[in-house]
Short mmCIF file of the N, C-alpha and C atoms (twelve columns), coordinates in Angstrom:
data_MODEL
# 
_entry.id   MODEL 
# 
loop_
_atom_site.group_PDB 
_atom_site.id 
_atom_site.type_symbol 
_atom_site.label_atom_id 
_atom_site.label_alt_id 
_atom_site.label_comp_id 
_atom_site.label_asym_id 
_atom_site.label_seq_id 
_atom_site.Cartn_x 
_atom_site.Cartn_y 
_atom_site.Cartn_z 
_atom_site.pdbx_PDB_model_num 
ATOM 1   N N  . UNK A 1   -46.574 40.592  -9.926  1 
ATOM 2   C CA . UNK A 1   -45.610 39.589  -10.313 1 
ATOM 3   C C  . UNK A 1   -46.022 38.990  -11.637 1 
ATOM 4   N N  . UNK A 2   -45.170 38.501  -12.233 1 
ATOM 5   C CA . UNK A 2   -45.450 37.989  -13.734 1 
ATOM 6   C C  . UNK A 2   -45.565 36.725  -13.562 1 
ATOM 7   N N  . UNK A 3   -46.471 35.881  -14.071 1 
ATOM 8   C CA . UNK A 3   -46.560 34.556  -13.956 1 
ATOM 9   C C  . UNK A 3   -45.743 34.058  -15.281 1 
ATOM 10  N N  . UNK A 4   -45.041 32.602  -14.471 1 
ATOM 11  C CA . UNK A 4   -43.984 31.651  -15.343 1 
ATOM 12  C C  . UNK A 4   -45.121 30.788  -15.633 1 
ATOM 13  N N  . UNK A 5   -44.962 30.842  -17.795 1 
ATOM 14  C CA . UNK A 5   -45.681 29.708  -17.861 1 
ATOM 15  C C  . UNK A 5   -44.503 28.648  -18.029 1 
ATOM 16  N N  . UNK A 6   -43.942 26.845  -17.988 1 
ATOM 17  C CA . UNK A 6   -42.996 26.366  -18.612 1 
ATOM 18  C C  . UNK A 6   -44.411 25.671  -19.332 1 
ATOM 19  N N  . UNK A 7   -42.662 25.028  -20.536 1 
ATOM 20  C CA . UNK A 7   -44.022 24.197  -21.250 1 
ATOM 21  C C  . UNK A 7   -42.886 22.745  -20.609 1 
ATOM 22  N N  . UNK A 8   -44.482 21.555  -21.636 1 
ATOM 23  C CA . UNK A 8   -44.505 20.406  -20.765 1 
ATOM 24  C C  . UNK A 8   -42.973 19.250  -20.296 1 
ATOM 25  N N  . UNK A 9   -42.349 19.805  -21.351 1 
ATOM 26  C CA . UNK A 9   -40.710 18.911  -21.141 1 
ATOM 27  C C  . UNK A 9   -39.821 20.234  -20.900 1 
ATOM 28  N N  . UNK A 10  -40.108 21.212  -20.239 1 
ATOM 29  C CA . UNK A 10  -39.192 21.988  -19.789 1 
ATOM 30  C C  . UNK A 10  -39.086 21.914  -18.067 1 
ATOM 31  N N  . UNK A 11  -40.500 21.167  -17.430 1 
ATOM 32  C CA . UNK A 11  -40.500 20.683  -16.287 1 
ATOM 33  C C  . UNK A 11  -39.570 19.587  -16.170 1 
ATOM 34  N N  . UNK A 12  -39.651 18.543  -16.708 1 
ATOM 35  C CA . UNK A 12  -38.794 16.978  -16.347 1 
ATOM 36  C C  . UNK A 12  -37.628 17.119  -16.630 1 
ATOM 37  N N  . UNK A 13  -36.841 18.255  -17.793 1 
ATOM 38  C CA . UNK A 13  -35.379 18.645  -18.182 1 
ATOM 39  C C  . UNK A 13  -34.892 19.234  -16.485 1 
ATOM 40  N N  . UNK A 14  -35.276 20.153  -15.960 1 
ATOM 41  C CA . UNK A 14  -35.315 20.681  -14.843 1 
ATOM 42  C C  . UNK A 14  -35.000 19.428  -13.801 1 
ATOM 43  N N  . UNK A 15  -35.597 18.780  -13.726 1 
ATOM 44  C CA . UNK A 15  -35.838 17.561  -12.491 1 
ATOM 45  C C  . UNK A 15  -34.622 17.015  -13.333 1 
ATOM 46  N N  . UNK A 16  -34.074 16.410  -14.506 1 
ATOM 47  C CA . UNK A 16  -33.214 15.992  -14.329 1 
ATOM 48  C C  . UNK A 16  -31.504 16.289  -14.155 1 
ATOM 49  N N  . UNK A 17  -31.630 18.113  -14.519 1 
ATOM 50  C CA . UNK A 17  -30.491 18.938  -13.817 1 
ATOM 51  C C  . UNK A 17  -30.499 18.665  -12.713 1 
ATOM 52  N N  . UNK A 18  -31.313 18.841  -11.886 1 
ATOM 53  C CA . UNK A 18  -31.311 18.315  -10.620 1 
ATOM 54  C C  . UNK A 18  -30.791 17.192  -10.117 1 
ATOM 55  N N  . UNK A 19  -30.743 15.759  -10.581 1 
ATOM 56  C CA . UNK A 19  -30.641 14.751  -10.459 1 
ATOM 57  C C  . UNK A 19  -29.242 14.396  -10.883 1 
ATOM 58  N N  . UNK A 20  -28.699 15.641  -11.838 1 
ATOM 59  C CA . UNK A 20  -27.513 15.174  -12.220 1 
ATOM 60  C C  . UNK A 20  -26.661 15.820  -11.358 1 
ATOM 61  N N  . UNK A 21  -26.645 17.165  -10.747 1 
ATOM 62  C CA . UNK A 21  -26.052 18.106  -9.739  1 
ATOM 63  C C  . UNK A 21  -25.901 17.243  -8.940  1 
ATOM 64  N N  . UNK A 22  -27.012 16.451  -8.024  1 
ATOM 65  C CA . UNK A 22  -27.147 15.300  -6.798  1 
ATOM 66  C C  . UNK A 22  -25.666 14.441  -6.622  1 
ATOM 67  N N  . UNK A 23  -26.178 13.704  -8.254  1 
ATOM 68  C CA . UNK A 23  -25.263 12.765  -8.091  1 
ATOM 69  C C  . UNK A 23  -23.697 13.586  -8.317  1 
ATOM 70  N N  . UNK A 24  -23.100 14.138  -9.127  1 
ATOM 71  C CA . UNK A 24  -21.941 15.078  -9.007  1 
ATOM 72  C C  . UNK A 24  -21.486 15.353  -7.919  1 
ATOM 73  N N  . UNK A 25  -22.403 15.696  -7.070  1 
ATOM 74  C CA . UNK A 25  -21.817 16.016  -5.034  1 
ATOM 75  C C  . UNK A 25  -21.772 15.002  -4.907  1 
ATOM 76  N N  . UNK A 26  -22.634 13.873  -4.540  1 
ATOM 77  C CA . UNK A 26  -22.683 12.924  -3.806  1 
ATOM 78  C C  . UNK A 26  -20.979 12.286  -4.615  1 
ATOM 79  N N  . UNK A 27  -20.342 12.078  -6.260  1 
ATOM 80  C CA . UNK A 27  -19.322 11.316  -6.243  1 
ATOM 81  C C  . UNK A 27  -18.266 12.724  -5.960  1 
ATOM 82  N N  . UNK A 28  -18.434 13.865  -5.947  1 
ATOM 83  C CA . UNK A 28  -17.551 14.438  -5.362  1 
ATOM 84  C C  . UNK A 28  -17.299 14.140  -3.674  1 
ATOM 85  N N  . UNK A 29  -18.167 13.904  -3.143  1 
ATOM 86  C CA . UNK A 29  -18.315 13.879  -1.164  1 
ATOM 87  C C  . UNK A 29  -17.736 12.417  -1.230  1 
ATOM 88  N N  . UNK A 30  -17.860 11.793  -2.424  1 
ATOM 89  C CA . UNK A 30  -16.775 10.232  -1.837  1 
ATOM 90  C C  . UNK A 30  -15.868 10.456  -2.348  1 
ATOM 91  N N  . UNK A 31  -15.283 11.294  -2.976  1 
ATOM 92  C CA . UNK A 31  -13.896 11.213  -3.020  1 
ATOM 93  C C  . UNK A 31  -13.032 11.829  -2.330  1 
ATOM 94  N N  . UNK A 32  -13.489 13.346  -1.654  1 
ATOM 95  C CA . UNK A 32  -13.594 13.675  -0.579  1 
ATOM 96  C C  . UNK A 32  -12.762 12.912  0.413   1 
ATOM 97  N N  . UNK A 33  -13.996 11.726  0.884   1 
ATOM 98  C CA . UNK A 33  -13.854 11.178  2.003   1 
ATOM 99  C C  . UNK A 33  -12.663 9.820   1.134   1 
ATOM 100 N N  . UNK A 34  -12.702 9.610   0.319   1 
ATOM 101 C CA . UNK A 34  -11.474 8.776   0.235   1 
ATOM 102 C C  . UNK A 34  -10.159 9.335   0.197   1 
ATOM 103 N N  . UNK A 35  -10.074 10.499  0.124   1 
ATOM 104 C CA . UNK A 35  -8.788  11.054  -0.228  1 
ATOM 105 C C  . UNK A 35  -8.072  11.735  1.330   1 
ATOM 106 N N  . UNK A 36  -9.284  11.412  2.161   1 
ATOM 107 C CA . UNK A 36  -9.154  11.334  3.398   1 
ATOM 108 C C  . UNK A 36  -8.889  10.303  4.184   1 
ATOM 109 N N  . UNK A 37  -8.996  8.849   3.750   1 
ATOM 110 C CA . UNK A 37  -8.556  7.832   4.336   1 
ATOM 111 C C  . UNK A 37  -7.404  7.213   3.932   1 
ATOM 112 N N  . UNK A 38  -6.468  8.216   3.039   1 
ATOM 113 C CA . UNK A 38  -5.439  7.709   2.203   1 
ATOM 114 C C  . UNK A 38  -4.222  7.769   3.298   1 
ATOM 115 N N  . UNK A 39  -3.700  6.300   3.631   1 
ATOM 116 C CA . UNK A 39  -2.184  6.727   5.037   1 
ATOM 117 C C  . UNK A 39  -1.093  6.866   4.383   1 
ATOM 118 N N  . UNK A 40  -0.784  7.665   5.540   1 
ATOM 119 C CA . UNK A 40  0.552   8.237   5.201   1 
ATOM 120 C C  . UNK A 40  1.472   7.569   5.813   1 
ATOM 121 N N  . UNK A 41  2.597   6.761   5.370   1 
ATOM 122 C CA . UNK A 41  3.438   6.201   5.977   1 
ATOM 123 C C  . UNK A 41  4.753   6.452   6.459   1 
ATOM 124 N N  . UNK A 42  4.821   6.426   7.097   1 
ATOM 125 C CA . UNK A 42  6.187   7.067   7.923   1 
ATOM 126 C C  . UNK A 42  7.174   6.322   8.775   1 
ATOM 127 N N  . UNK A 43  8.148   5.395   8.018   1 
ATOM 128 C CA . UNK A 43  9.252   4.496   8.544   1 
ATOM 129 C C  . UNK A 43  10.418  5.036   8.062   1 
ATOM 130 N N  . UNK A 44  11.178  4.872   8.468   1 
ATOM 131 C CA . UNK A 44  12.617  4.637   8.307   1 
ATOM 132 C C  . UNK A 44  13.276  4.581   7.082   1 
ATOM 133 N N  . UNK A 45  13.753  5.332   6.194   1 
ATOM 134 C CA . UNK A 45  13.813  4.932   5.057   1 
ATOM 135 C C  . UNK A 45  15.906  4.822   4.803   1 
ATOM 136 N N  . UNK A 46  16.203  3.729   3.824   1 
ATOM 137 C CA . UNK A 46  17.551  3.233   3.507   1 
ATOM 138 C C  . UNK A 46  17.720  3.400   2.424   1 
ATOM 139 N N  . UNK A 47  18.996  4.092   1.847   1 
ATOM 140 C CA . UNK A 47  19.381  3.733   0.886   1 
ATOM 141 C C  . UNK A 47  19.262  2.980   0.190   1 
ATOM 142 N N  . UNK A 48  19.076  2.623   -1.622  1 
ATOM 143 C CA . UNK A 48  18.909  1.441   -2.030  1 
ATOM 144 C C  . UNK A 48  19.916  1.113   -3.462  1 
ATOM 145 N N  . UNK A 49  20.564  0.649   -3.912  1 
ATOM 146 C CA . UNK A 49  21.013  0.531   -4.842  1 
ATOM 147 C C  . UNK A 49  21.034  -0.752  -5.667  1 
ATOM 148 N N  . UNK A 50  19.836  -0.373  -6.362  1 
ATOM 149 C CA . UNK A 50  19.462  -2.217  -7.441  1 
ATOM 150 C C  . UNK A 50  20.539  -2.899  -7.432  1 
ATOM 151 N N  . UNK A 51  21.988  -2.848  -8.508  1 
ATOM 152 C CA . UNK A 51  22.108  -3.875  -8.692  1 
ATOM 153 C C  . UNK A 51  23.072  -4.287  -7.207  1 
ATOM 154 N N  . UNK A 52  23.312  -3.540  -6.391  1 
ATOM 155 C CA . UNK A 52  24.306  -4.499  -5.737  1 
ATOM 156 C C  . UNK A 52  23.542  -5.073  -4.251  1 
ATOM 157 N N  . UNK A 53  22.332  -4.225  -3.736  1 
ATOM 158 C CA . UNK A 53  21.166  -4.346  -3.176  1 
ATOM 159 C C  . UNK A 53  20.096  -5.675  -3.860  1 
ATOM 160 N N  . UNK A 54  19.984  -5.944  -4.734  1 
ATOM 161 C CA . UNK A 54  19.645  -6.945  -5.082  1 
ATOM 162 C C  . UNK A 54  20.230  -8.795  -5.553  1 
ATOM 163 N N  . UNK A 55  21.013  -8.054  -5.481  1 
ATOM 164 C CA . UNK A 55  22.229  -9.151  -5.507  1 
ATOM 165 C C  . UNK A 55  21.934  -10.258 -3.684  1 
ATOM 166 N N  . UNK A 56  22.669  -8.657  -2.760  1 
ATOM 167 C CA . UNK A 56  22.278  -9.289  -1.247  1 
ATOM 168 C C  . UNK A 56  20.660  -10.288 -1.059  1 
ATOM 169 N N  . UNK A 57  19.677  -9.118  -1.343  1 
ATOM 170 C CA . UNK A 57  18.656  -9.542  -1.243  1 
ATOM 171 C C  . UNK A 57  18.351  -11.080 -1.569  1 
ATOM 172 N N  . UNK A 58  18.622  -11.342 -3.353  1 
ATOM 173 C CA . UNK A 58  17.494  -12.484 -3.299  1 
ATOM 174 C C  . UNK A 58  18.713  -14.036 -3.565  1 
ATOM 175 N N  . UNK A 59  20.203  -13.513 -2.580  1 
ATOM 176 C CA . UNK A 59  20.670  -14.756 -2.279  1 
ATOM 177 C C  . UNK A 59  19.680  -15.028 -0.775  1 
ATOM 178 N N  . UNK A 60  20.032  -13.799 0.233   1 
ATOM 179 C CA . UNK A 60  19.124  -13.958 0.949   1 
ATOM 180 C C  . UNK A 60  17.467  -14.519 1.445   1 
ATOM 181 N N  . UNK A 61  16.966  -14.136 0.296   1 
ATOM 182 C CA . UNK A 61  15.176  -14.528 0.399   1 
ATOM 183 C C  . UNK A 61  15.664  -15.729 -0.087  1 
ATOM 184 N N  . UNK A 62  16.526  -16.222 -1.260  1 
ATOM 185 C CA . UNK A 62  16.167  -17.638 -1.498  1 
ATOM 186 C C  . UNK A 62  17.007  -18.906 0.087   1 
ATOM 187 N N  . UNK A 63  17.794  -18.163 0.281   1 
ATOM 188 C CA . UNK A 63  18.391  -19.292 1.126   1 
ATOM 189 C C  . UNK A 63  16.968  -19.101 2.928   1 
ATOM 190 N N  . UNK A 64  15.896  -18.434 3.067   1 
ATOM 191 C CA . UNK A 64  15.467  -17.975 4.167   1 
ATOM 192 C C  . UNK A 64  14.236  -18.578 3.701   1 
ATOM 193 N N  . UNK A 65  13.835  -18.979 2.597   1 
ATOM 194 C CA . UNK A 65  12.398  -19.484 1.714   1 
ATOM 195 C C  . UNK A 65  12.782  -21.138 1.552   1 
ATOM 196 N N  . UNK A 66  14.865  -21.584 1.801   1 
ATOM 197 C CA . UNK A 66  14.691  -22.645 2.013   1 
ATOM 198 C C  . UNK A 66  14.887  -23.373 3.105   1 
ATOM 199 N N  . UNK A 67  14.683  -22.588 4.286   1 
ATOM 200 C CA . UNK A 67  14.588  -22.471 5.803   1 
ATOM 201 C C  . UNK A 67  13.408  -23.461 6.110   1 
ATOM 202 N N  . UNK A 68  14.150  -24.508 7.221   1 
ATOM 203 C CA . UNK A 68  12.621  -25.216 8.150   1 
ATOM 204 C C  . UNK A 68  11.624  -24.301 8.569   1 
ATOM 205 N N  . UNK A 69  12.033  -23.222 9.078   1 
ATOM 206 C CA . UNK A 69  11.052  -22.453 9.438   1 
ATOM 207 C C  . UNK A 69  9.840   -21.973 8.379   1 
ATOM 208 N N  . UNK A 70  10.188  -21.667 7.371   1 
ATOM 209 C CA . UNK A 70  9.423   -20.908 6.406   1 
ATOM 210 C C  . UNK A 70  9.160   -22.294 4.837   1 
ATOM 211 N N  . UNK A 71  9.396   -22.975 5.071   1 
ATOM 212 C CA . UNK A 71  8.915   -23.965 4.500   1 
ATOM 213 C C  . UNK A 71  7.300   -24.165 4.870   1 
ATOM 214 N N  . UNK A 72  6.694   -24.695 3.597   1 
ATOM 215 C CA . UNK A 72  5.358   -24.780 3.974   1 
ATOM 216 C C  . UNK A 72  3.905   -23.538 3.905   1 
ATOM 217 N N  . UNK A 73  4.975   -22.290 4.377   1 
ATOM 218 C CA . UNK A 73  4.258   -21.268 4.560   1 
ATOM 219 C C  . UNK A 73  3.873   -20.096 3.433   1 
ATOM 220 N N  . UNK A 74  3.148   -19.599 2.756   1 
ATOM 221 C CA . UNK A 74  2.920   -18.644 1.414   1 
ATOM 222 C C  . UNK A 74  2.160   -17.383 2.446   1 
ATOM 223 N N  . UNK A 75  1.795   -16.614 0.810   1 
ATOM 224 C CA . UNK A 75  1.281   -15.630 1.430   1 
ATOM 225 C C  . UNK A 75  2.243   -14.445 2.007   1 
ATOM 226 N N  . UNK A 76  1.209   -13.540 2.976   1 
ATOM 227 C CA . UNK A 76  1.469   -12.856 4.017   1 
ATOM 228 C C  . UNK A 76  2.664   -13.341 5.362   1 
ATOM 229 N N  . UNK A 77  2.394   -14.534 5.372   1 
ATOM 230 C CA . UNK A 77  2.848   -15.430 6.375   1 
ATOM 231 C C  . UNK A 77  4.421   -15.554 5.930   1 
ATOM 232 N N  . UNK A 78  4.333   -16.141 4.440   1 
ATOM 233 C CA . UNK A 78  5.696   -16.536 3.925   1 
ATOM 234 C C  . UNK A 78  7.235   -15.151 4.517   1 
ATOM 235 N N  . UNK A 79  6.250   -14.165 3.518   1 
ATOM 236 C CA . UNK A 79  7.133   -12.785 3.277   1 
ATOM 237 C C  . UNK A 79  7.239   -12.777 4.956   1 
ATOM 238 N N  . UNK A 80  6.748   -12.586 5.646   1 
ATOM 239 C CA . UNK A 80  6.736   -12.236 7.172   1 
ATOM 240 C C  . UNK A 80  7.857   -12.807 7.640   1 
ATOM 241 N N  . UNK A 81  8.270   -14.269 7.042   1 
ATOM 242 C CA . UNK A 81  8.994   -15.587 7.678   1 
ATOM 243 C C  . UNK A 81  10.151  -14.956 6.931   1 
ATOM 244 N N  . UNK A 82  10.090  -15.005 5.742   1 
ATOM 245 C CA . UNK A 82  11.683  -14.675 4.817   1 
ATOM 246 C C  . UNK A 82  12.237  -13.531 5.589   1 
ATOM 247 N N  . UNK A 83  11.599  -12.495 5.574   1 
ATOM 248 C CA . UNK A 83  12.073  -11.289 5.584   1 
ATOM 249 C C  . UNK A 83  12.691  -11.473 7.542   1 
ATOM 250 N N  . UNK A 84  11.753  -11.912 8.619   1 
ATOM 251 C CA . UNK A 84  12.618  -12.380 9.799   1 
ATOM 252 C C  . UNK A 84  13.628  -12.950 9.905   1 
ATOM 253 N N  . UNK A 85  13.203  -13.853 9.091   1 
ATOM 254 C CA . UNK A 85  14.679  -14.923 8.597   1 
ATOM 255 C C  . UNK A 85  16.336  -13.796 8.316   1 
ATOM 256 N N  . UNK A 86  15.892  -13.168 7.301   1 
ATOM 257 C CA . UNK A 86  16.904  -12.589 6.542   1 
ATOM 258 C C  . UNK A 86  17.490  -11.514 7.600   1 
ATOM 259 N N  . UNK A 87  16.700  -10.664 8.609   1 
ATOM 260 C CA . UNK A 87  17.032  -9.759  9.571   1 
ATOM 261 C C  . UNK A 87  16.200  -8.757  10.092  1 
ATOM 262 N N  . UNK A 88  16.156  -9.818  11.694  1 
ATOM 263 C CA . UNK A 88  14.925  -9.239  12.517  1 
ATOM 264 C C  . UNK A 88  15.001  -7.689  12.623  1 
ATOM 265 N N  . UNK A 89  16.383  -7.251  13.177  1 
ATOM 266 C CA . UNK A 89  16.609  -6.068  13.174  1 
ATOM 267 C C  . UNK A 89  15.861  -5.066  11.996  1 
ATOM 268 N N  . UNK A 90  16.142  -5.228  11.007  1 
ATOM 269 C CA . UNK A 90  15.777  -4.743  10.046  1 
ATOM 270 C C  . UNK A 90  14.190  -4.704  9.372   1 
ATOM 271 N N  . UNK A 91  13.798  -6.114  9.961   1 
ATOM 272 C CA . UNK A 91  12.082  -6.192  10.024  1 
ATOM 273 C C  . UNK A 91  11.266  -5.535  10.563  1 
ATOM 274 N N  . UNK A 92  11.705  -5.718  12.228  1 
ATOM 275 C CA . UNK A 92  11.551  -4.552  13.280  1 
ATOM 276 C C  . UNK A 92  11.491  -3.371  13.309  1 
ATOM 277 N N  . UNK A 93  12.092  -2.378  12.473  1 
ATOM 278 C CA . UNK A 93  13.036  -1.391  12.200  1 
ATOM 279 C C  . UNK A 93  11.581  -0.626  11.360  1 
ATOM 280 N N  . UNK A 94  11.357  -1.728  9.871   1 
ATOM 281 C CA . UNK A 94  10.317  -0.936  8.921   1 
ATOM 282 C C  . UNK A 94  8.575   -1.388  9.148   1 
ATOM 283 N N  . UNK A 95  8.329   -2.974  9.638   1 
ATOM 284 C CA . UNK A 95  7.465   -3.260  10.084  1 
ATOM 285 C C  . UNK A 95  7.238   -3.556  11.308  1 
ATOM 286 N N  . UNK A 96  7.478   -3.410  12.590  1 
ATOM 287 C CA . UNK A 96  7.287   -3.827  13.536  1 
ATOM 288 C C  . UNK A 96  6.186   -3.184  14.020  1 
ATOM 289 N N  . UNK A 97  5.934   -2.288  14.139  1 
ATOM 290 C CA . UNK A 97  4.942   -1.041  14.269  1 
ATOM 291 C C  . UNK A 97  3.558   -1.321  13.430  1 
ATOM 292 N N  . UNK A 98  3.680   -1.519  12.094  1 
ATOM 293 C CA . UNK A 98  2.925   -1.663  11.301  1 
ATOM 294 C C  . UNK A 98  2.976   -2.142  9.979   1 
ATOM 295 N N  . UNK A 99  2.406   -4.102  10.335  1 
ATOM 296 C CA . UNK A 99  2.666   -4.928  9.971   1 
ATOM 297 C C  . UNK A 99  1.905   -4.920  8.322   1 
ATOM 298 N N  . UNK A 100 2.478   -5.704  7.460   1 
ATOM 299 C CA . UNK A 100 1.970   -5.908  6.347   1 
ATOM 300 C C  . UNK A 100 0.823   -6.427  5.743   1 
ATOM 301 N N  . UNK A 101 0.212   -6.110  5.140   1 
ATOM 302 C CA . UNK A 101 -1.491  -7.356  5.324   1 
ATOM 303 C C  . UNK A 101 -2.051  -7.531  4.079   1 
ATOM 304 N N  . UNK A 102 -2.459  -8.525  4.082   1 
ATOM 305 C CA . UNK A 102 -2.843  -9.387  2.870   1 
ATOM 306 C C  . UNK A 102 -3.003  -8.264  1.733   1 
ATOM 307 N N  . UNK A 103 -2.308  -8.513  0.615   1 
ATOM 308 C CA . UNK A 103 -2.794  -7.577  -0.323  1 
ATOM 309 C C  . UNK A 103 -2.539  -5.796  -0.571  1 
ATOM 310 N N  . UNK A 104 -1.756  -5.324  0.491   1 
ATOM 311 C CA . UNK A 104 -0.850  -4.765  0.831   1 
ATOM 312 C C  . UNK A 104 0.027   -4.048  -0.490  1 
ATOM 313 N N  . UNK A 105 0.194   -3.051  -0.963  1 
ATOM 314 C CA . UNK A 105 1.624   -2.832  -2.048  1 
ATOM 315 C C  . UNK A 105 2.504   -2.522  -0.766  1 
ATOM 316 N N  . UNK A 106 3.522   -3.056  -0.851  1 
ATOM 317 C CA . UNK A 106 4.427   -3.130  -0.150  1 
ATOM 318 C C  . UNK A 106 4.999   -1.706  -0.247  1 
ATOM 319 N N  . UNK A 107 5.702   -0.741  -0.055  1 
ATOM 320 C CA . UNK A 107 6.031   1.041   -0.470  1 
ATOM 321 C C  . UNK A 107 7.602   0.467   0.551   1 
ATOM 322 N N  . UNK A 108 8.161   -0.168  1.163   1 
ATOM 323 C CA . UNK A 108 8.939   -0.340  2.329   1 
ATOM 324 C C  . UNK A 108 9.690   -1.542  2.119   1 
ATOM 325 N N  . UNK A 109 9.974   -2.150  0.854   1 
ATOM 326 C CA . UNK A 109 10.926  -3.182  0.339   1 
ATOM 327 C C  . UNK A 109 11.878  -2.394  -0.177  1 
ATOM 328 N N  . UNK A 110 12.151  -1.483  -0.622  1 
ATOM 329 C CA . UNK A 110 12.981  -1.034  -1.271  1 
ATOM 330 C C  . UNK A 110 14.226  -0.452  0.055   1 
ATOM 331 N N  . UNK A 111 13.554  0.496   0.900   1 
ATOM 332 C CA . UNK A 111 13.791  0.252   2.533   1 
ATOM 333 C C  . UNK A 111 14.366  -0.743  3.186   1 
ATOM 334 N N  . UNK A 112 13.377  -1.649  2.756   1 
ATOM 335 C CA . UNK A 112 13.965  -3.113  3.615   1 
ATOM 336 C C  . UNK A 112 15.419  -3.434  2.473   1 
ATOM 337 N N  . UNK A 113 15.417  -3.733  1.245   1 
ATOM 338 C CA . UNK A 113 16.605  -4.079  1.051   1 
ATOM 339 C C  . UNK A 113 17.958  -3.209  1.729   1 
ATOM 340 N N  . UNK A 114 17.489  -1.609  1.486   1 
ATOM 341 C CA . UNK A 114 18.693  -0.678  1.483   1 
ATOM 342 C C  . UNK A 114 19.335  -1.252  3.280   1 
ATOM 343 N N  . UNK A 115 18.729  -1.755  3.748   1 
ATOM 344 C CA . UNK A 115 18.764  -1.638  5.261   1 
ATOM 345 C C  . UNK A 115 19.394  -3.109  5.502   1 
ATOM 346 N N  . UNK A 116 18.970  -3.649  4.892   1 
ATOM 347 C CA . UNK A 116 19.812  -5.368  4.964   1 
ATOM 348 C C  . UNK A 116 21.319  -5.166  4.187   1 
ATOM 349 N N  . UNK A 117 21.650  -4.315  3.282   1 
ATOM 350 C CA . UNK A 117 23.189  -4.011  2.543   1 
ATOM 351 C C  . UNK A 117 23.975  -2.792  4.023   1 
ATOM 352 N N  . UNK A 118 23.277  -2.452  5.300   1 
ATOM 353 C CA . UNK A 118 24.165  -1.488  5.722   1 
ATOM 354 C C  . UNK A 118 23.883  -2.867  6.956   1 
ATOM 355 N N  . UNK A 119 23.378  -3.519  7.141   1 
ATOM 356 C CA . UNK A 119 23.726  -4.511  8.755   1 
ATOM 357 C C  . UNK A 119 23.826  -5.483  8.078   1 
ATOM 358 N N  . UNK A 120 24.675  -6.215  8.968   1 
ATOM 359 C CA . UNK A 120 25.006  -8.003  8.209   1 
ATOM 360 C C  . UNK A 120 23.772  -8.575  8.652   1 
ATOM 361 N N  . UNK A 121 23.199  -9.430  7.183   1 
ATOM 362 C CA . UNK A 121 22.313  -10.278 7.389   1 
ATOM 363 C C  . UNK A 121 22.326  -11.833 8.888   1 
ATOM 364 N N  . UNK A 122 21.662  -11.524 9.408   1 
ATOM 365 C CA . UNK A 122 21.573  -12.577 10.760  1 
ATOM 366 C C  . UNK A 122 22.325  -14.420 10.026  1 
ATOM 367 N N  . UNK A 123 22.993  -14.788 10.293  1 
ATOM 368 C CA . UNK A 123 22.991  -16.063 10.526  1 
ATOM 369 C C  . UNK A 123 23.868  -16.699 8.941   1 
ATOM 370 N N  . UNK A 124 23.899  -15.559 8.256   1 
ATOM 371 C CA . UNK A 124 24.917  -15.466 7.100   1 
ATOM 372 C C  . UNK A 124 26.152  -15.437 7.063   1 
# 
């Protein structure tokens, strides 16, 4: 067999290929695993049409935001209150199953409006 001589910084170049391969898997294996915890959501989806869908909507949210009930309340809590307010049916329908939570991008407003323009809003 032929003996390997290296010389003295051809050892520590080595160790740090090494070190760089490591880390490369290790941020490949978390992304991996994040691209594995990504949900998939699956509700009900409505028609939506901005301007006349939005029109309904934010007479709605404003007259349900100036509700005894939802007075007082922000947040997670608020949207929870408006959007019951405006039509349980329809709350039920995209969140009932699986509720909204702090911080949340909402993907299921656009849903929720299309769905409040095909049932009459509750109490309107």
């Amino acid at each position: 067999m032929d003996a390997v001589f290296l010389l003295p910084g051809a050892m520590s170049a080595m160790v740090q290929n090494k070190n760089h391969i490591f880390i490369v898997f290790s941020v490949l294996a978390v992304l991996v695993c994040l691209c594995d915890s990504v949900t998939d959501y699956r509700y009900k989806r409505y028609t939506y049409r901005k301007k006349r869908d939005d029109k309904h909507y934010k007479y709605g949210r404003q007259r349900c935001e100036m509700s005894a009930e939802c007075q007082g309340l922000w947040g997670i809590i608020l949207t929870k209150c408006v959007r019951m307010c405006m039509s349980e049916f329809c709350y039920n329908e995209l969140y009932g199953s699986d509720e909204l939570e702090e911080g949340e991008i909402d993907v299921r407003l656009n849903s929720f409006k299309g769905c409040l323009s095909q049932v009459k809003m509750e109490d309107f």
